[in-house]
XYZ file of C-alpha atoms in Angstrom:
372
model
C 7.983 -0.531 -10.817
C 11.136 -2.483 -10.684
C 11.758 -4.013 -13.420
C 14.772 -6.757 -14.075
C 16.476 -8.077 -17.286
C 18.580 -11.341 -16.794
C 21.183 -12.412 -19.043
C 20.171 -15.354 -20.979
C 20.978 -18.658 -20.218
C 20.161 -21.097 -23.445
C 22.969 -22.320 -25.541
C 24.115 -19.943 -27.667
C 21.132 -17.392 -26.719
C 22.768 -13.936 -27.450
C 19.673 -11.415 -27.254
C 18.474 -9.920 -24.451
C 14.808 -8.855 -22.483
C 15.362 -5.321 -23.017
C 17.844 -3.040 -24.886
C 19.298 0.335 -23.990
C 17.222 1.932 -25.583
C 13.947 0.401 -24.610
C 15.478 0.549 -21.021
C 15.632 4.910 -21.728
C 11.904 4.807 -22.310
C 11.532 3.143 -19.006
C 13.819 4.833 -16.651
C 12.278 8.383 -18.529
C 8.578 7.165 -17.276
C 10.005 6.795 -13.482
C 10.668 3.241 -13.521
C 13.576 1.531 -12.076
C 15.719 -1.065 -14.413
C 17.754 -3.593 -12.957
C 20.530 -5.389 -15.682
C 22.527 -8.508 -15.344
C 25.984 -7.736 -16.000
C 26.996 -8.772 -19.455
C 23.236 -9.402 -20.476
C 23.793 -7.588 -23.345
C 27.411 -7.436 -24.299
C 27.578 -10.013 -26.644
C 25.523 -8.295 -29.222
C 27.451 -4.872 -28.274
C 24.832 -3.904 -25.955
C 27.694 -3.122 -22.865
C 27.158 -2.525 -19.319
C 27.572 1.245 -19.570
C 25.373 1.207 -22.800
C 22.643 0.778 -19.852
C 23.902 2.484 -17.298
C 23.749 5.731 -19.447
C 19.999 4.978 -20.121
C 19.441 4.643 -16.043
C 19.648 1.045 -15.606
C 21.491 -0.146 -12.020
C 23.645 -3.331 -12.897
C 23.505 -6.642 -11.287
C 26.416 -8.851 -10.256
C 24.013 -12.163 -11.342
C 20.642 -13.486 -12.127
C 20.187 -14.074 -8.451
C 20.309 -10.284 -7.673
C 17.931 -9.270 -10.426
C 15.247 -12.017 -9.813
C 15.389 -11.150 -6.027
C 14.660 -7.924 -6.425
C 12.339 -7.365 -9.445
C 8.740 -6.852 -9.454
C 8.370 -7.870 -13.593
C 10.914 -9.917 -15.025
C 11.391 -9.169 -18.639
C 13.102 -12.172 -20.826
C 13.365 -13.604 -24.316
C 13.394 -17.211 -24.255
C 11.096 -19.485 -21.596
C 12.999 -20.040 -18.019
C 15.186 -23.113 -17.333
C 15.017 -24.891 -14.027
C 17.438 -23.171 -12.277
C 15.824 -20.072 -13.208
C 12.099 -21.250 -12.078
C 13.550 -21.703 -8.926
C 14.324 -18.216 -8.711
C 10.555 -17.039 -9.324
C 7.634 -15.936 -6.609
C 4.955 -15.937 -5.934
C 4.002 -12.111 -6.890
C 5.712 -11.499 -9.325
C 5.178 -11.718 -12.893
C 7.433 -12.838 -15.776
C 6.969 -11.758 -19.278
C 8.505 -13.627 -22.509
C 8.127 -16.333 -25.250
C 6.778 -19.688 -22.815
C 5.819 -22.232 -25.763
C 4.302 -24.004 -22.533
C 2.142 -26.711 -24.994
C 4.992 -29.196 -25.722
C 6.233 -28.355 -22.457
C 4.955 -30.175 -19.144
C 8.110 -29.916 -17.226
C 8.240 -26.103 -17.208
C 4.504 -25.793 -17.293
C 4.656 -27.575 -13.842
C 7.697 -25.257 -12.757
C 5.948 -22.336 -13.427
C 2.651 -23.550 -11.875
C 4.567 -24.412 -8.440
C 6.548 -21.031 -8.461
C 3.350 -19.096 -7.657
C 4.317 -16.244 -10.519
C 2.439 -14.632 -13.347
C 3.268 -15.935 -16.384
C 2.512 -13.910 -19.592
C 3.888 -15.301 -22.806
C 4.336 -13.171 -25.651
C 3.508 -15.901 -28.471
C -0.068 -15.719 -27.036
C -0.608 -11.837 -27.422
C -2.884 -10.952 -29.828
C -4.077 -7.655 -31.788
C -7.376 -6.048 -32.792
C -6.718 -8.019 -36.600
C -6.553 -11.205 -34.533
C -2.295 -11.649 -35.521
C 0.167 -12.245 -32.504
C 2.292 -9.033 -32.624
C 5.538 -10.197 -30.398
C 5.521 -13.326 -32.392
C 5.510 -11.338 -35.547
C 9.045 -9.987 -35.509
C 10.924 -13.354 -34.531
C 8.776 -15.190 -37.304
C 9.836 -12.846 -39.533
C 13.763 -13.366 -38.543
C 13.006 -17.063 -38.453
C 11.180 -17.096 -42.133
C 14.148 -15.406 -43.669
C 16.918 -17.490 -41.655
C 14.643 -21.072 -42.633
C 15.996 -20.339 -46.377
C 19.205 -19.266 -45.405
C 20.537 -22.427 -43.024
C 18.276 -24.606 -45.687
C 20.664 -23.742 -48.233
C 23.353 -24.015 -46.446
C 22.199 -27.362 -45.217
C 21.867 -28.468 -48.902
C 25.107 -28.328 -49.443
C 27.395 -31.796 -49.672
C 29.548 -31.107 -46.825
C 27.037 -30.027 -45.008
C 25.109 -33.549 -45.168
C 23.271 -32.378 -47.860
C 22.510 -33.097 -51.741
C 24.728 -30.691 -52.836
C 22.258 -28.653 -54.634
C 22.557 -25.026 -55.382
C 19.404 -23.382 -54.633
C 19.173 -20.713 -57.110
C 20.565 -23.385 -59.806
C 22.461 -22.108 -62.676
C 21.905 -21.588 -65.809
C 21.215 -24.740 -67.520
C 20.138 -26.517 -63.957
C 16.933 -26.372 -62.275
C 16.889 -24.289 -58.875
C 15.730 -26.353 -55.635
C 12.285 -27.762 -54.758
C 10.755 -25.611 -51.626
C 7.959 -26.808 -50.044
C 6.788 -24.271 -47.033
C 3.906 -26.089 -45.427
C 2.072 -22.775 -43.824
C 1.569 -19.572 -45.560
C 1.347 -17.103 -42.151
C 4.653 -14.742 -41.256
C 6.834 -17.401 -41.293
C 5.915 -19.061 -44.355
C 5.278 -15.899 -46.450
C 9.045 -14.647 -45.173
C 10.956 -17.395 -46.176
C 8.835 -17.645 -49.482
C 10.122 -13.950 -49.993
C 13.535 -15.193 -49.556
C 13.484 -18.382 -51.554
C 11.784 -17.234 -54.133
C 14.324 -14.322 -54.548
C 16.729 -16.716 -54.938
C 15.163 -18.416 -57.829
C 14.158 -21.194 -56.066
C 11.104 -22.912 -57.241
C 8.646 -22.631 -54.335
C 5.200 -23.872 -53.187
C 3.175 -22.813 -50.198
C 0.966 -25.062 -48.503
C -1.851 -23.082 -46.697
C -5.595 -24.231 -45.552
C -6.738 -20.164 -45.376
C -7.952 -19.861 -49.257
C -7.578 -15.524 -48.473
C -4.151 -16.131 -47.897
C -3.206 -18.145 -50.803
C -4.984 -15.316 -52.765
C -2.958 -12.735 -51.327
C 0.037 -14.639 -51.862
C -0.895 -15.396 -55.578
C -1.248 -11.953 -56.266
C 2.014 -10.533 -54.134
C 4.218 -12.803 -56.106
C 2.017 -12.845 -59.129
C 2.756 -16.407 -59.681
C 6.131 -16.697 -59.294
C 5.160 -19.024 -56.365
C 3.155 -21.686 -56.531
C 0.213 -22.300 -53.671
C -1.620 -24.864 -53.170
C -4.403 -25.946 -50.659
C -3.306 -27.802 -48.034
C -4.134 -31.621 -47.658
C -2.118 -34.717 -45.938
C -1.939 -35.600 -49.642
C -0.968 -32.709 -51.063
C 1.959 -32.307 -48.606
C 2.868 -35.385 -49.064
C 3.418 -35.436 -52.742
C 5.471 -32.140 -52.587
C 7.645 -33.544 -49.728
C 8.765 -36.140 -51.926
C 9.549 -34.251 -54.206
C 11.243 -31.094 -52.420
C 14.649 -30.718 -51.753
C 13.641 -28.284 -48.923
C 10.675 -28.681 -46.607
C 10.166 -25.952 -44.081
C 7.532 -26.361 -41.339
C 6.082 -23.115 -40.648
C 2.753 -23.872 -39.462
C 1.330 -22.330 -36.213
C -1.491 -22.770 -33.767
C -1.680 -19.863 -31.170
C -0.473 -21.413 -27.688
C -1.119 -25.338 -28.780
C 0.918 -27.712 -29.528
C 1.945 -27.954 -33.497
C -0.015 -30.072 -35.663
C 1.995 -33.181 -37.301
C 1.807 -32.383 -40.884
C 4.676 -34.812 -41.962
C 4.726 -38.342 -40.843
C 8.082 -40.655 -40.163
C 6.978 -43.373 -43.178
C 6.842 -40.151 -45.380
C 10.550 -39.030 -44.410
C 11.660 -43.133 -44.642
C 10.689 -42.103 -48.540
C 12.107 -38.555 -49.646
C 15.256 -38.494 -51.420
C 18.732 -38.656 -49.441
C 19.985 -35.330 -49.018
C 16.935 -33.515 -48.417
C 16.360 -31.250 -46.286
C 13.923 -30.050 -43.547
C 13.670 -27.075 -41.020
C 11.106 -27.185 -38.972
C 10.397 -23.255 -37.410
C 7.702 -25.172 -35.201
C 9.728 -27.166 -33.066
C 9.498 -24.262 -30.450
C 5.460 -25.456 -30.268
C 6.401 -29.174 -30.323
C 7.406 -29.445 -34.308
C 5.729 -30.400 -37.371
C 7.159 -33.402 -38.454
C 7.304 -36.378 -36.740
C 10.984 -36.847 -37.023
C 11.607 -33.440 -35.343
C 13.427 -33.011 -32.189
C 14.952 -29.715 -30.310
C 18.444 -28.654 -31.380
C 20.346 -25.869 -30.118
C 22.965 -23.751 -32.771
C 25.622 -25.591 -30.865
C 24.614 -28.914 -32.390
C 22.107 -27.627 -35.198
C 21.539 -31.056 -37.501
C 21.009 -34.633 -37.626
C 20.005 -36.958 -40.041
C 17.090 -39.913 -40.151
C 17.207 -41.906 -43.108
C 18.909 -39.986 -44.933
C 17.365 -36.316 -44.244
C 19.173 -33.620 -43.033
C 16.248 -32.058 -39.789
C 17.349 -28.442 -38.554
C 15.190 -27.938 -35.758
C 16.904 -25.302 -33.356
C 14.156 -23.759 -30.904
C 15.751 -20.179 -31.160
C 16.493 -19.526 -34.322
C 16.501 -15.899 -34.726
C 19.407 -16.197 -31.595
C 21.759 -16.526 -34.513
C 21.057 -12.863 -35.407
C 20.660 -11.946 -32.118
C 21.205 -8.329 -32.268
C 18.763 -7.919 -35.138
C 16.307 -9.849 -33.503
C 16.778 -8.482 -30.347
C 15.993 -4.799 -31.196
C 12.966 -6.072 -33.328
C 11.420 -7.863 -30.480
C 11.673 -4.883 -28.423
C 9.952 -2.731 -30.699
C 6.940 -5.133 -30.569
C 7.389 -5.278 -26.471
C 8.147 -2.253 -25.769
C 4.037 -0.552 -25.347
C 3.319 -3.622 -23.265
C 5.929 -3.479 -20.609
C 5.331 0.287 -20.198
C 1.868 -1.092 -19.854
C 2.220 -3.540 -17.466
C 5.308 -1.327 -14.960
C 2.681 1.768 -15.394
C -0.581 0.111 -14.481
C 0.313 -3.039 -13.027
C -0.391 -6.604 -14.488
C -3.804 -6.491 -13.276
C -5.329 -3.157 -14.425
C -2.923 -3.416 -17.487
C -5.159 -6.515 -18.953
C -8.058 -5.690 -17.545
C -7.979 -2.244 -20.079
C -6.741 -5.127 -23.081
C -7.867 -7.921 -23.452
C -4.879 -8.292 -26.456
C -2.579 -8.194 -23.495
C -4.701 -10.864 -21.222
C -4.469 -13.627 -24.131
C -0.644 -14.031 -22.890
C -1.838 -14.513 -19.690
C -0.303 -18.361 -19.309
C 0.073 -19.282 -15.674
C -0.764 -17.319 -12.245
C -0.462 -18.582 -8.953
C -0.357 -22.154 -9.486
C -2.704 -22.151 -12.266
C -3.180 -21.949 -15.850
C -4.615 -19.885 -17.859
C -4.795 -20.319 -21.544
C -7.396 -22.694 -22.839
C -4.699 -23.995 -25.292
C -2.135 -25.067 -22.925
C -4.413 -26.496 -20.573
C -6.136 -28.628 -23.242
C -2.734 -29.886 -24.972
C -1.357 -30.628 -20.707
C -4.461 -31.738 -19.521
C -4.434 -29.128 -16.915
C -7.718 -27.553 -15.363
C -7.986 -24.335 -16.934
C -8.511 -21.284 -14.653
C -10.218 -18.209 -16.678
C -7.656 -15.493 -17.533
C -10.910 -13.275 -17.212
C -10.770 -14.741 -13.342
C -7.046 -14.832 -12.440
C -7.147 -10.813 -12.634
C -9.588 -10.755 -10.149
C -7.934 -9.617 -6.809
């Protein structure tokens, strides 16, 4: 199969589909790789760095969407790059389609197969290519909320380890999953003083016992969360609900009452966001402010590492692309039906029941759309 890797074209979106090395693996099994030029350079990933592992390079986007069977991305399509799709041919990377009509409706009209790897699942019922970026995106909530905190940064001006003789921040991380139970590592190894917020009782336990209660957790109600947002000087919004749209856990009149300087990063905005104050940012512009709360919300946050996150997300992709170029799309989720959850759109339809319920969208059967 031939299989293409564009460059990415979000602000300040540095990783890329597939790395050399993942593109060795490919070329070694017989399939053909076709690069952007420069898809890769920016995280030292040069043009020869794939040409030496058998990739052909591309002069533009243009060239590799013409030609590819399976298109192999990071971050959802913009417009100008739905326009490039056909019907045929099938697309596989992160979608977040729930919050997200406009490219829903792009993607429907293009005729291609859409496969999203948020919606992937495993035999222990986790999403394994959402794993790795969570991860990145747990660790990085604690590091930009700290950074955040500080004054000149719009922020309190709190230290969050504190000092000796001065309390370390308030965390609040409203979902206990891989993002939640990342940035808890991180926060409370800086002697922050955290609590989790989780509604899954086993995962509290576990939590309880892997930090042995050097972090608080606590069930999670409206009223709990509430209580600890006003008191927190960091919130971070790590909830998740496989392919829907993100449950608002944090209400405006509740941010109208936490203390100036606050802070809030919300790792959910990519499904929509969990706050109701939350909007998209990109790391060009990262922050804003309403009344009187610093909001990080930047819908690719593990771009910012972008060669560490990069190489992790191909270790998670790799065994499904090999899948999908050695069997075709088709065969390839009829033999796993881990693979056919990320089945999101084909030929003018979709096909997760999430995203159709949060678009309103009739919902063709995945089971169905690999039907020939």
């Amino acid at each position: 199969m031939l299989i293409g890797v564009p460059k990415e074209t979000k602000v300040h979106e540095y990783r890329v589909g597939l790395v050399p090395a993942s593109v060795r693996e490919l070329t070694h099994l017989g399939h053909a790789v076709l690069v952007q030029s420069g898809a890769g350079a920016a995280i030292g990933f040069p043009d020869a760095a794939y040409e030496a592992a058998g990739a052909r390079i591309a002069p533009d986007a243009a060239a590799v969407f013409a030609e590819a069977e399976l298109v192999v991305k990071v971050k959802e399509p913009l417009a100008p790059e739905i326009a490039m799709l056909r019907p045929g041919q099938v697309l596989f990377t992160y979608l977040h389609l729930a919050p997200d009509p406009e490219q829903t409706k792009g993607l429907m009209a293009s005729g291609a197969t859409a496969i999203a790897y948020e919606t992937v699942t495993d035999s222990a019922g986790t999403l394994p290519l959402l794993a790795p970026m969570s991860e990145v995106a747990g660790r990085m909530a604690i590091q930009v909320g700290a950074r955040c905190l500080e004054k000149e940064n719009g922020g309190a001006g709190i230290l969050l380890s504190g000092v000796p003789g001065v309390r370390g921040a308030r965390v609040a991380i409203i979902g206990g999953g891989v993002v939640g139970s990342n940035a808890a590592r991180i926060a409370a190894g800086m002697r922050a003083r955290v609590t989790v917020f989780d509604r899954n009782l086993k995962r509290l336990d576990a939590l309880d016992q892997e930090f042995d209660g050097r972090v608080a957790t606590v069930y999670a109600t409206f009223d709990s969360i509430e209580a600890a947002v006003l008191e927190s000087d960091l919130v971070i919004g790590a909830v998740l609900v496989a392919g829907a749209a993100a449950p608002k856990l944090v209400s405006r009149a509740t941010v109208s009452r936490m203390r100036p300087g606050s802070v809030m990063v919300d790792v959910a905005i990519d499904q929509g966001g969990c706050f109701e104050t939350s909007r998209p940012t990109t790391h060009a512009d990262p922050t804003y402010v309403v009344d009187g709360v610093v909001h990080y919300c930047v819908t690719n946050m593990p771009g910012a590492v972008a060669r560490t996150s990069a190489v992790a997300l191909n270790n998670a992709t790799l065994s499904f692309v090999i899948a999908l170029a050695g069997k075709g799309w088709r065969r390839a989720m009829a033999e796993d039906p881990h693979l056919l959850n990320g089945l999101n759109v084909h030929a003018g339809r979709v096909t997760h029941p999430a995203v159709a319920a949060a678009l309103g969208e009739k919902l063709l059967r995945a089971e169905e759309a690999i039907v020939p």
